[in-house]
XYZ file of N, CA and C in Angstrom:
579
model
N -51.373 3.131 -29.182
C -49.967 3.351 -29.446
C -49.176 2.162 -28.927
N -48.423 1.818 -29.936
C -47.336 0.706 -29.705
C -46.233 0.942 -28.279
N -45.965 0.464 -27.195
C -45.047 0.652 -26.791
C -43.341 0.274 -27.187
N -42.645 1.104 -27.106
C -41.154 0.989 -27.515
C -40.548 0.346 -26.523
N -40.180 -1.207 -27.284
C -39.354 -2.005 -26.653
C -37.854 -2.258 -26.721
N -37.443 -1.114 -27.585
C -35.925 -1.099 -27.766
C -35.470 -0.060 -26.553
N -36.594 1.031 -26.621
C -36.237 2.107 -25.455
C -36.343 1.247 -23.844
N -37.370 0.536 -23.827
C -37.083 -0.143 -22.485
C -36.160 -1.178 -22.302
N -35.529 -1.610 -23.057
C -34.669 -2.639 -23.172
C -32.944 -1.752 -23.030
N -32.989 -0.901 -23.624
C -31.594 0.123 -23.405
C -31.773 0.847 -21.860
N -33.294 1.378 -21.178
C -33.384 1.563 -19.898
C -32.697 0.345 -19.120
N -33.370 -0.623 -19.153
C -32.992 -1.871 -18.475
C -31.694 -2.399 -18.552
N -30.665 -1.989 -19.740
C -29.295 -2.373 -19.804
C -28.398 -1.357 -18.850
N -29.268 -0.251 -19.244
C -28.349 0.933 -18.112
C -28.731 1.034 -16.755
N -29.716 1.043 -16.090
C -29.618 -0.075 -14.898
C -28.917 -1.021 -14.507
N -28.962 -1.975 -15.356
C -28.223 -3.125 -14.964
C -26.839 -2.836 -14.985
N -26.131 -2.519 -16.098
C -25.103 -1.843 -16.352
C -24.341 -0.959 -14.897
N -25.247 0.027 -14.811
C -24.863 0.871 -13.483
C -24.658 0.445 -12.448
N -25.600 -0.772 -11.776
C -25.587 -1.456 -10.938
C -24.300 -2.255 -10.798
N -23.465 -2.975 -11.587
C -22.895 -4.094 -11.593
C -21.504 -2.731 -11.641
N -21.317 -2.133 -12.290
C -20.398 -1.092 -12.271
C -20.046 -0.935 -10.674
N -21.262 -0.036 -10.127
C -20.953 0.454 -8.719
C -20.784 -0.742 -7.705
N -21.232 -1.859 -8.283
C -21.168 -3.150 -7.108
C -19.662 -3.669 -7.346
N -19.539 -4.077 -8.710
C -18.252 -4.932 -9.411
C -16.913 -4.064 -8.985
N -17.264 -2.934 -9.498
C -16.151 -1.695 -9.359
C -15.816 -0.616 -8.568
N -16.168 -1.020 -7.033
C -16.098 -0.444 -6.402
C -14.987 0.857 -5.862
N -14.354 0.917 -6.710
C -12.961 1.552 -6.444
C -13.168 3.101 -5.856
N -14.012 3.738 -6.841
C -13.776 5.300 -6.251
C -14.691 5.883 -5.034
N -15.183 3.959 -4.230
C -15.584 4.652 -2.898
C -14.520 4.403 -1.848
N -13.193 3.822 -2.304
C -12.111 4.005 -1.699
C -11.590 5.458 -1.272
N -11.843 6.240 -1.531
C -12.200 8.039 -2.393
C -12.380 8.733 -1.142
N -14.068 7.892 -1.058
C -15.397 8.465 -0.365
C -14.680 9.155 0.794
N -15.013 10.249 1.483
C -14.603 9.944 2.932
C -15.935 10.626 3.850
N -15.820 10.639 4.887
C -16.781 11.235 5.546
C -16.169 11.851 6.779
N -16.803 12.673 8.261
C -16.121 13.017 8.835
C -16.643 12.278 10.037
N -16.015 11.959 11.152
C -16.519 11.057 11.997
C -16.833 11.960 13.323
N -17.029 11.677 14.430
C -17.604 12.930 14.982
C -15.898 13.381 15.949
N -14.843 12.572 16.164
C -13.471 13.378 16.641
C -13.150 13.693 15.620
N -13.502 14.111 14.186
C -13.078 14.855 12.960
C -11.676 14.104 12.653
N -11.454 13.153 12.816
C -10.600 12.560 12.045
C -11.938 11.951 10.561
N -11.322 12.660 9.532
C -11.288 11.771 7.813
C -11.023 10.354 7.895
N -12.464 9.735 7.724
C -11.942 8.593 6.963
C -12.658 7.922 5.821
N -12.454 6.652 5.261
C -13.293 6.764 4.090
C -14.103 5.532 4.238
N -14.798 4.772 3.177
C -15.520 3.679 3.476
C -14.621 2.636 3.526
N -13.720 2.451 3.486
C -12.938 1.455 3.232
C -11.877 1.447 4.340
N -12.464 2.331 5.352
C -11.719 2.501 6.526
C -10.107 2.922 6.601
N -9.620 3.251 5.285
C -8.562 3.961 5.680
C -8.283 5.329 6.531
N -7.375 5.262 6.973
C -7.091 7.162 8.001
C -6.634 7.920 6.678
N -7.637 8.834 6.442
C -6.238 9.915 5.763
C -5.713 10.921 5.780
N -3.905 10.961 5.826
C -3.965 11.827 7.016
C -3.425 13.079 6.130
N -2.615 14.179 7.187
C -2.037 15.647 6.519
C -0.819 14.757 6.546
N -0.127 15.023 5.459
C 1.592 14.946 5.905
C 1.876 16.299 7.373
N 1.561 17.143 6.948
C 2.126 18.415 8.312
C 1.845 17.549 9.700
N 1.128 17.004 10.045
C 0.770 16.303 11.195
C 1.959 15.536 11.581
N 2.862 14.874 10.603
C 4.201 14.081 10.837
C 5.638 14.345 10.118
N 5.577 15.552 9.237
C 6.789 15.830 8.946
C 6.928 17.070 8.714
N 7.898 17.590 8.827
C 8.545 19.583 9.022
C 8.436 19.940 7.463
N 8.958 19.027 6.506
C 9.010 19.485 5.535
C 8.964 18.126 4.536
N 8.172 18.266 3.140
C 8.481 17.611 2.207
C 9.798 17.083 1.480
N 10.825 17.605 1.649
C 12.343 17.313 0.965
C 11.925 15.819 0.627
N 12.102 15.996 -0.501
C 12.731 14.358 -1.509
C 11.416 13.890 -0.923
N 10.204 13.968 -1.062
C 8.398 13.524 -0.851
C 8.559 12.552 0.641
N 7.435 12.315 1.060
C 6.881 11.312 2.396
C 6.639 10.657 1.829
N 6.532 9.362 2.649
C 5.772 8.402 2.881
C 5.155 7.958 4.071
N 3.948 7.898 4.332
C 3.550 7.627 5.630
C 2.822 6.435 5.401
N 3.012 5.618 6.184
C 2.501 4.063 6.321
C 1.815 3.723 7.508
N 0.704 3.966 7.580
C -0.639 3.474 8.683
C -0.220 2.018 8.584
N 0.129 1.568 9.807
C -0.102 -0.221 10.061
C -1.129 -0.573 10.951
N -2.594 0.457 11.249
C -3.667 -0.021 12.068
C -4.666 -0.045 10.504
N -4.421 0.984 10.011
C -5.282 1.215 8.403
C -5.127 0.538 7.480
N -3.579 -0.084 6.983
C -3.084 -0.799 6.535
C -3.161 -0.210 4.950
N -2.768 1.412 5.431
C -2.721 2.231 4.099
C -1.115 2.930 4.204
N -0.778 3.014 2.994
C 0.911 4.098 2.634
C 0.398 5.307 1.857
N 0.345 6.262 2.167
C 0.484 7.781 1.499
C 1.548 7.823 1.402
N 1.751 9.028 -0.618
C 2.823 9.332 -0.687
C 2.174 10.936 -1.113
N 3.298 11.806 -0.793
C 3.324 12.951 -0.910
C 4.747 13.688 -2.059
N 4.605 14.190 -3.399
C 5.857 14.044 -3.481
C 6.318 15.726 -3.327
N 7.615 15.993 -3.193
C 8.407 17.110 -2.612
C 7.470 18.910 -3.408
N 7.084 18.972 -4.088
C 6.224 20.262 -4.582
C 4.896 19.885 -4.303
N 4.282 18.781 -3.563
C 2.883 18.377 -3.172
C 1.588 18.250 -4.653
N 2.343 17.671 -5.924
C 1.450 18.225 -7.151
C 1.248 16.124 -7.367
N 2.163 15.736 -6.271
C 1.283 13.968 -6.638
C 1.135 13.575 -5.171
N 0.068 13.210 -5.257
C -0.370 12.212 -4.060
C -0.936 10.843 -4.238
N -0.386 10.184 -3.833
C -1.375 8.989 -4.062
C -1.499 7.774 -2.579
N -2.344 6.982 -2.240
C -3.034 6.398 -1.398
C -2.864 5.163 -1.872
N -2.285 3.640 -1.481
C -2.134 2.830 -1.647
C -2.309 1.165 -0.428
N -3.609 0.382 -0.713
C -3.681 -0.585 0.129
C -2.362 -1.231 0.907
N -1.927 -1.237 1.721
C -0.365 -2.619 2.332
C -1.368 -3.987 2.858
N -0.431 -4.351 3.280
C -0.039 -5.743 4.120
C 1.026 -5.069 4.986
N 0.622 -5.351 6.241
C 1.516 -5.291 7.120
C 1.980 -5.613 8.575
N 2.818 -6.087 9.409
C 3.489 -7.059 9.789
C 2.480 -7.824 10.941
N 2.851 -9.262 10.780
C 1.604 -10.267 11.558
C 1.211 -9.943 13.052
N 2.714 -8.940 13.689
C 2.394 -9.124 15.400
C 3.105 -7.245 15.331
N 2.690 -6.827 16.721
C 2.910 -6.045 17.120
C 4.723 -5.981 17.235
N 5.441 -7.153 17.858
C 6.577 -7.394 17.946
C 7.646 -7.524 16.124
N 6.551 -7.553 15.514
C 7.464 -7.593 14.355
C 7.297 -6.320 13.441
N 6.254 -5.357 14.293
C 6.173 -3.973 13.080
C 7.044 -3.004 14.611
N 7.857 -2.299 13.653
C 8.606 -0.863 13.658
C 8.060 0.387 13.342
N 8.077 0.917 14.553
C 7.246 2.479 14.512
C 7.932 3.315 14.409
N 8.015 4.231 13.328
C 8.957 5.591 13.450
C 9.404 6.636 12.573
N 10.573 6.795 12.268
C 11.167 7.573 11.275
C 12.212 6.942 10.469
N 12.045 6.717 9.401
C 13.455 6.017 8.714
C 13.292 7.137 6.809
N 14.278 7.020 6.537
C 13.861 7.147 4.886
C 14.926 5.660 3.805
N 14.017 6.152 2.710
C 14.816 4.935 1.949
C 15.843 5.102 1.089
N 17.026 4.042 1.520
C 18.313 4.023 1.176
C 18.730 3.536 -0.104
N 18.006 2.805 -0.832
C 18.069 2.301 -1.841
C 16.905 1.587 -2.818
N 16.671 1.323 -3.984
C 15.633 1.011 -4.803
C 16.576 -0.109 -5.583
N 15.682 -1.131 -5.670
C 16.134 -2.258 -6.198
C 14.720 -2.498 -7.008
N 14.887 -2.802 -8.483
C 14.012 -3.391 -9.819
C 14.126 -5.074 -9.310
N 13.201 -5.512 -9.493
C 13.519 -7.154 -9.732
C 14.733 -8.146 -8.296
N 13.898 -7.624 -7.056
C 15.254 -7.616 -5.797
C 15.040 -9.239 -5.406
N 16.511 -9.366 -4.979
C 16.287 -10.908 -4.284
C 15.840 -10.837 -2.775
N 15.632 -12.118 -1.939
C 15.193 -12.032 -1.092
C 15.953 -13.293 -0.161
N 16.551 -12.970 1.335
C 16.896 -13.765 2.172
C 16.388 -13.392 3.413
N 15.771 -14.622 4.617
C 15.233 -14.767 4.905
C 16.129 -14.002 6.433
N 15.837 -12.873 7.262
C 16.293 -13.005 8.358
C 16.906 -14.077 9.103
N 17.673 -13.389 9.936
C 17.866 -14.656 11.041
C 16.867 -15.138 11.834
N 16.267 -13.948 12.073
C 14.857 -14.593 13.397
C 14.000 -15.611 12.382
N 13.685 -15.002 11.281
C 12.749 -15.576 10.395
C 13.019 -17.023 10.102
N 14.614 -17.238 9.937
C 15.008 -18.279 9.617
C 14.641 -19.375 11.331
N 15.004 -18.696 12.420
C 14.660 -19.492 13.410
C 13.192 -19.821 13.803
N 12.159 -19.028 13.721
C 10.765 -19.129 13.196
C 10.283 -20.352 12.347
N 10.647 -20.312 11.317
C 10.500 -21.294 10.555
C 12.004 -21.674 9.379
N 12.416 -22.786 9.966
C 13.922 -23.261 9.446
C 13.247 -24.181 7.811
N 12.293 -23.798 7.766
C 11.848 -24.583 6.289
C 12.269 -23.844 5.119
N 12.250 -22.629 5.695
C 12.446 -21.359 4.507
C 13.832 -21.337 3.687
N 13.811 -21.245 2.032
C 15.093 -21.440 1.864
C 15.977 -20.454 1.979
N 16.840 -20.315 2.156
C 18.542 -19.619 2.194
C 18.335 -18.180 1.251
N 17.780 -18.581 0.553
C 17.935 -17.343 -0.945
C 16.792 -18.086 -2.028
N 15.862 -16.554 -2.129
C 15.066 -16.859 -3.795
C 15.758 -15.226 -4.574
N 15.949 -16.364 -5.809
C 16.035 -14.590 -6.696
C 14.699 -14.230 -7.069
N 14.968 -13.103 -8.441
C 13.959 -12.714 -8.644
C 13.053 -13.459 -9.505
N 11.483 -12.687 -9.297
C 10.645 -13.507 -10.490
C 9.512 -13.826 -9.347
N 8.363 -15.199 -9.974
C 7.290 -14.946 -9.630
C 7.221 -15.437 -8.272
N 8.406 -16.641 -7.081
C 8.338 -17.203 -6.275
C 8.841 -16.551 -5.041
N 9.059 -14.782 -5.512
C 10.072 -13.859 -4.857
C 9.176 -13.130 -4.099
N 9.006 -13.440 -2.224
C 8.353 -12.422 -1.619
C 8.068 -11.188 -1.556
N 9.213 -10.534 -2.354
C 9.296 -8.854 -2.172
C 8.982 -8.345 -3.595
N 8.094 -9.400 -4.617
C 7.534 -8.882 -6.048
C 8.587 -8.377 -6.918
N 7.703 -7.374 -7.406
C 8.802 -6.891 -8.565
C 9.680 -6.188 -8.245
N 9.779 -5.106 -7.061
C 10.766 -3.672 -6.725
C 10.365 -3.475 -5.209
N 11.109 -3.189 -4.450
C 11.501 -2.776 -3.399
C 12.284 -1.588 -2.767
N 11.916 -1.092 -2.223
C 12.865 0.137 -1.544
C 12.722 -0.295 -0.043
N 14.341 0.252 -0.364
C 15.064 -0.273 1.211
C 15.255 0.307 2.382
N 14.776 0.490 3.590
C 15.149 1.753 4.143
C 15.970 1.719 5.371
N 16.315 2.633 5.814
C 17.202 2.686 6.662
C 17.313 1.995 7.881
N 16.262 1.073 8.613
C 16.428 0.100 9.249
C 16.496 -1.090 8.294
N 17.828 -1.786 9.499
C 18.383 -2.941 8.794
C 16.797 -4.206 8.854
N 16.558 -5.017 7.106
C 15.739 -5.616 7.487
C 14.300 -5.550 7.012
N 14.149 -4.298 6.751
C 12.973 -3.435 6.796
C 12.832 -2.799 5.106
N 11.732 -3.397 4.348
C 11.504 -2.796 3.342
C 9.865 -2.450 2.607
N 9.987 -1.924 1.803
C 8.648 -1.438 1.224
C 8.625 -1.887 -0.318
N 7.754 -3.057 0.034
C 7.820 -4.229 -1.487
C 6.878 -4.435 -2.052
N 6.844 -4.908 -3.210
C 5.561 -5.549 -4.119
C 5.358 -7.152 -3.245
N 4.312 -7.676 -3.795
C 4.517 -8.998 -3.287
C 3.416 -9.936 -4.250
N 4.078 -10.898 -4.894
C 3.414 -12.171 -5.775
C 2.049 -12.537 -5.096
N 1.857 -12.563 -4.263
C 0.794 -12.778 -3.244
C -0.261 -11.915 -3.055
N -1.269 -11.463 -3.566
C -2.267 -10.307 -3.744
C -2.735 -10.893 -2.284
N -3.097 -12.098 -2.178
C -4.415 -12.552 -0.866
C -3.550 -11.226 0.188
N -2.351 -10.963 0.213
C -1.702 -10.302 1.744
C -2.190 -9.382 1.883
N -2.483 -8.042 0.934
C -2.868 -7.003 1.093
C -4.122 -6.722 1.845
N -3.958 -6.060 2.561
C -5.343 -5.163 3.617
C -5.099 -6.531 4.832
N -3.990 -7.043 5.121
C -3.691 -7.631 6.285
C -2.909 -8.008 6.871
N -2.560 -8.230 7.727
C -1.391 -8.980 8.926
C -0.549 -9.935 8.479
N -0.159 -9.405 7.790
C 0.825 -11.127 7.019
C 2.109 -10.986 6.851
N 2.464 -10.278 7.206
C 4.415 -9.664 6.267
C 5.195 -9.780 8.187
N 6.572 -10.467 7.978
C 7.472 -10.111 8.862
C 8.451 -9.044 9.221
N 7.628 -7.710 9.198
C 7.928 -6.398 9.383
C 8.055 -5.502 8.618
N 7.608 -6.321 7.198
C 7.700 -5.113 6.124
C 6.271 -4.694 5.483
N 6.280 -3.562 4.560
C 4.987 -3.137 3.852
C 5.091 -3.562 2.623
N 3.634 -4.170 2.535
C 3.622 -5.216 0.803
C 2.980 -4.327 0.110
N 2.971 -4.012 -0.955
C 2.211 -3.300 -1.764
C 1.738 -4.183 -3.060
N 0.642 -4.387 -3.506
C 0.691 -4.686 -5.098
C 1.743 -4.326 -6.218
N 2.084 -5.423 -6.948
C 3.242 -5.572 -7.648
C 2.853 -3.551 -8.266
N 1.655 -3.561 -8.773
C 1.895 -2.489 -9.740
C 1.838 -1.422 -9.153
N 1.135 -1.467 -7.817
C 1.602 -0.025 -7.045
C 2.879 0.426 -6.453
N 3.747 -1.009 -6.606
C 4.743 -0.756 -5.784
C 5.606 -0.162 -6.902
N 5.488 -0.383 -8.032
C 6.345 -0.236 -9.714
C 5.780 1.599 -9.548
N 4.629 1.767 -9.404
C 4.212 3.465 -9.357
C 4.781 4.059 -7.791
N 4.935 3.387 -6.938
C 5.907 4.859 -6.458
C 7.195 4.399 -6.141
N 7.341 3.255 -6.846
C 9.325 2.881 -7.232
C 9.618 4.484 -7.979
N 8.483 4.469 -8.933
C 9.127 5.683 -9.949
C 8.744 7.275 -9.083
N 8.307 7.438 -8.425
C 7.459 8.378 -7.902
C 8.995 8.840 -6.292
N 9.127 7.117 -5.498
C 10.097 7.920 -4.429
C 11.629 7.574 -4.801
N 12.272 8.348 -4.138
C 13.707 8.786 -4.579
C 15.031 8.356 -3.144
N 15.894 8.189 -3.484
C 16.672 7.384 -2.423
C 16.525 9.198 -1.534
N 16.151 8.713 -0.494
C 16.228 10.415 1.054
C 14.706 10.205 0.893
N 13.798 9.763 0.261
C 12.548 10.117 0.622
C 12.234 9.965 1.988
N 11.432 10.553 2.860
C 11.388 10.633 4.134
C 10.299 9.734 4.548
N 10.591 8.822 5.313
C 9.130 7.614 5.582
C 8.707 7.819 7.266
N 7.810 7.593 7.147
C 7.559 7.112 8.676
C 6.314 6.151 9.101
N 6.667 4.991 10.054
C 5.407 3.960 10.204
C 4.882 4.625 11.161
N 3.517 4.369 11.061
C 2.361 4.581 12.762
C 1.431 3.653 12.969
């Protein structure tokens, strides 16, 4: 009997296939989680993930909780029927991230960007004002929140994400930041840890 070399050749593509999938595309072991032995959840990708109840009384107008050791933002929205989990960037030193309670005051599409005062004394190279578009630190959309200074942005710059790079704010990928532009609402309730 002849062996079938089309059947081993379609074995061998789906192997290969599978392989390069789970290696290339690693995404839904971002997912994964396991339990560690103080039963804090976490996943392979080392994010915390947490309860909203653990940090807020109530959902009104959805959470946001922003891990700056995980360098993850949960959103929760107000009937608990969307959740979603999103990589940051977030701030280079201990002295430049803000721990606490704030919510956001405003949503800006396409926002400009000026450079603090400290920032400006830090480094006096920085210019005065960029508008919007591709040379604009804070990406496509931003929400603003109630500390002066302090926002939750897209950023042109993918290398930032999953690290220490932002002067006190949370970077998100341009397109995650566009999905919960639409998702949070000016009162949404935030808090950093």
């Amino acid at each position: 009997m002849k062996p079938n070399r089309d059947r081993k050749a379609v074995t061998r593509r789906g192997v290969i296939a599978a392989f390069a999938a789970t290696t290339l595309f690693p995404a839904p072991a971002v997912w994964a989680q396991s339990m560690t032995t103080q039963g804090t959840r976490r996943n392979v990708s080392s994010f915390r993930v947490a309860k909203w109840q653990d940090h807020f009384d109530t959902l009104k107008n959805g959470v946001i909780l922003s891990d700056t050791q995980s360098k993850v933002l949960q959103y929760w929205s107000e009937d608990e029927s969307v959740y979603r989990m999103y990589p940051t960037s977030v701030p280079l030193t201990e002295d430049l991230t803000r721990l606490g309670y704030t919510t956001v005051t405003r949503k800006v599409e396409g926002p400009s960007w000026r450079p603090t005062p400290a920032m400006k004394k830090r480094n006096p190279a920085w210019p005065d004002y960029v508008g919007p578009g591709p040379e604009n630190p804070l990406g496509t959309h931003a929400l603003y929140l109630s500390w002066q200074y302090y926002r939750i942005h897209g950023t042109n710059d993918t290398r930032k994400i999953g690290r220490r790079s932002s002067n006190g704010c949370i970077g998100l990928y341009n397109e995650q930041i566009a999905d919960l532009f639409e998702l949070a609402t000016v009162g949404t309730q935030v808090k950093l840890i």
